[in-house]
Coordinates of C-alpha atoms in Angstrom, one line a residue:
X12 CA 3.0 -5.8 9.9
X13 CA 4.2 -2.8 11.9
X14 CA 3.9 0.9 10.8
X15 CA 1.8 0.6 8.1
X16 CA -1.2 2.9 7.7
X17 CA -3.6 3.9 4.9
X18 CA -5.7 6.7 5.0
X19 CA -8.6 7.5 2.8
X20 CA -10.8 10.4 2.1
X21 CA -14.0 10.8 0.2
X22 CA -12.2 13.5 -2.4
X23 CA -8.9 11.7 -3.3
X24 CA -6.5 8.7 -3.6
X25 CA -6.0 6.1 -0.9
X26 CA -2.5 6.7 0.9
X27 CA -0.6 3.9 2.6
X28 CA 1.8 5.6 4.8
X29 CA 5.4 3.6 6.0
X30 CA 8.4 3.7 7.9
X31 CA 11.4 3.1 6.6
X32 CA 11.8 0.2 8.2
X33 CA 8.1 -0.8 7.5
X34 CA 8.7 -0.1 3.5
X35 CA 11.6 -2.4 4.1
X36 CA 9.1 -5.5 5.2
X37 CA 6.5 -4.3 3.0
X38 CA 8.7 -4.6 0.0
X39 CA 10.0 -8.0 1.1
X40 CA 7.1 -9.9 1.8
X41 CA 6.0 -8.5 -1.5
X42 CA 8.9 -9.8 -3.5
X43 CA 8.0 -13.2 -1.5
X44 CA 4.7 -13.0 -2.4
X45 CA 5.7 -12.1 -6.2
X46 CA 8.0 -15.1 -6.4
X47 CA 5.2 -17.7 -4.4
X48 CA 2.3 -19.9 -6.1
X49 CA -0.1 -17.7 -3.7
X50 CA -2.7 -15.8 -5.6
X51 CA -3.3 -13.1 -3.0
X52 CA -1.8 -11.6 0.5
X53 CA -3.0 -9.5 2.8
X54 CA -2.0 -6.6 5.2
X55 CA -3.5 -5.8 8.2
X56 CA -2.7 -2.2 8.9
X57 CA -2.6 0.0 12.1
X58 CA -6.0 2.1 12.7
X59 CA -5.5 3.8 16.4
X60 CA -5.1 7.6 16.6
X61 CA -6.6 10.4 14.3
X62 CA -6.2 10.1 10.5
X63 CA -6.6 13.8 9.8
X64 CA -6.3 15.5 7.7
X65 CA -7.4 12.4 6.0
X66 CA -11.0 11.1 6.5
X67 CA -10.4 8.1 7.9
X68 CA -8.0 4.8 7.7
X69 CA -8.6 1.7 6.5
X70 CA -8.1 -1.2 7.8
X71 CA -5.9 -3.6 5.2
X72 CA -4.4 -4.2 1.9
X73 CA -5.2 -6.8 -0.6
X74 CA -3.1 -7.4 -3.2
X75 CA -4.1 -10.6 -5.7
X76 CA -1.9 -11.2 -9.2
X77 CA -4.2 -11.3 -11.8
X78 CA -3.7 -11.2 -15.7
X79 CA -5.9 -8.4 -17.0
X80 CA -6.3 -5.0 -16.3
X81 CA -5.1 -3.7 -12.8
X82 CA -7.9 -2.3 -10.6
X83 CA -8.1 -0.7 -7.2
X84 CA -11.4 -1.3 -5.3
X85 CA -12.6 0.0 -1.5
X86 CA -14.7 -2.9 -0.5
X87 CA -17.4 -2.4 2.2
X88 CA -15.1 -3.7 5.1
X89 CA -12.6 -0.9 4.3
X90 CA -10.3 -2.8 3.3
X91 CA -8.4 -1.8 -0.4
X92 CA -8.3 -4.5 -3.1
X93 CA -5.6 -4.5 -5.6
X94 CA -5.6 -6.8 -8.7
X95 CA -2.4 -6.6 -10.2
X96 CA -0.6 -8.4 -13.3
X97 CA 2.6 -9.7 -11.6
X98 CA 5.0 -7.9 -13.6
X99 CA 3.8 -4.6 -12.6
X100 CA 3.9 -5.6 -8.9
X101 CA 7.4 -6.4 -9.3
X102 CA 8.0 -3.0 -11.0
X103 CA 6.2 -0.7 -8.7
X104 CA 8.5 -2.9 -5.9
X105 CA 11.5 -2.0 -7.4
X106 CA 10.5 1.7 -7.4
X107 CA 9.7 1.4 -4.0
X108 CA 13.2 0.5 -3.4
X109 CA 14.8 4.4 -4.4
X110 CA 12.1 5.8 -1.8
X111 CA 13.9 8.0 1.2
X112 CA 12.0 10.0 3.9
X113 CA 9.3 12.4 2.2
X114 CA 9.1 10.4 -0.6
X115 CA 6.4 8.6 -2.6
X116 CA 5.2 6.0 -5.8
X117 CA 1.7 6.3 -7.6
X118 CA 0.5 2.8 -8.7
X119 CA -1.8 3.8 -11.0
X120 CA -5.2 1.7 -11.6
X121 CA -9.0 2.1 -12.1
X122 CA -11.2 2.9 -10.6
X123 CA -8.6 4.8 -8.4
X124 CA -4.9 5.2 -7.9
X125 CA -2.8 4.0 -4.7
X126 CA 0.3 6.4 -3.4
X127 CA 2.6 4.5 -1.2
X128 CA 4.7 7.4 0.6
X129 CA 8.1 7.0 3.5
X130 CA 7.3 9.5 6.8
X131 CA 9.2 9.3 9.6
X132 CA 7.8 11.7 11.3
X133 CA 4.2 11.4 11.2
X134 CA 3.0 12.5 14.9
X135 CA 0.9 9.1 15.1
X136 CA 3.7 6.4 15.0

């Protein structure tokens, strides 16, 4: 998936940073995954230039639907792992849906939080 990033740093929440036009897909393909038999999808995300102010980026998103408690993990790959009951999925999605440029959405989970914000015009795209 294009213009998707996610940055990290040692004293915060992970970010995952979109286009408009990236939220666009990433909100589709999530609403396809919502509605599928698949247990899990993945998103590879783009790593080239300088995350800063941020620490660093990761490399992907893994979201699996699961029926207890939601939890964020950073798993030694750098990669972000997202258990989520279904019906929260589908309501952060729809939240997703009111962002505009500057805007963002808190998923909130253990043992940290994910904010999923629109930027146009971060210098790196």
């Amino acid at each position: 998936m294009k213009m998707i990033r996610i940055f990290n740093s040692n004293d915060g929440d992970p970010m995952i940073l979109l286009t408009s036009n990236g939220l666009k897909e990433f909100m589709k393909k999530v609403n396809d995954f919502i509605e599928s038999d698949n247990s899990s999808i993945l998103f590879t995300t783009e790593t080239f230039g300088t995350p800063s102010p941020y620490d660093e980026f990761l490399n992907g998103l893994k979201i699996t639907k699961c029926k207890g408690d939601s939890s964020l993990m950073l798993n030694d790959d750098n990669w972000l792992d997202l258990s989520v009951k279904k019906e929260e999925i589908k309501e952060v999605n729809l939240n997703l849906s009111f962002l505009n440029d500057g805007d963002h959405e808190h998923l909130y989970s253990n043992p940290m939080s994910l904010i999923i914000e629109v930027d146009e015009s971060w210098p790196g795209w």
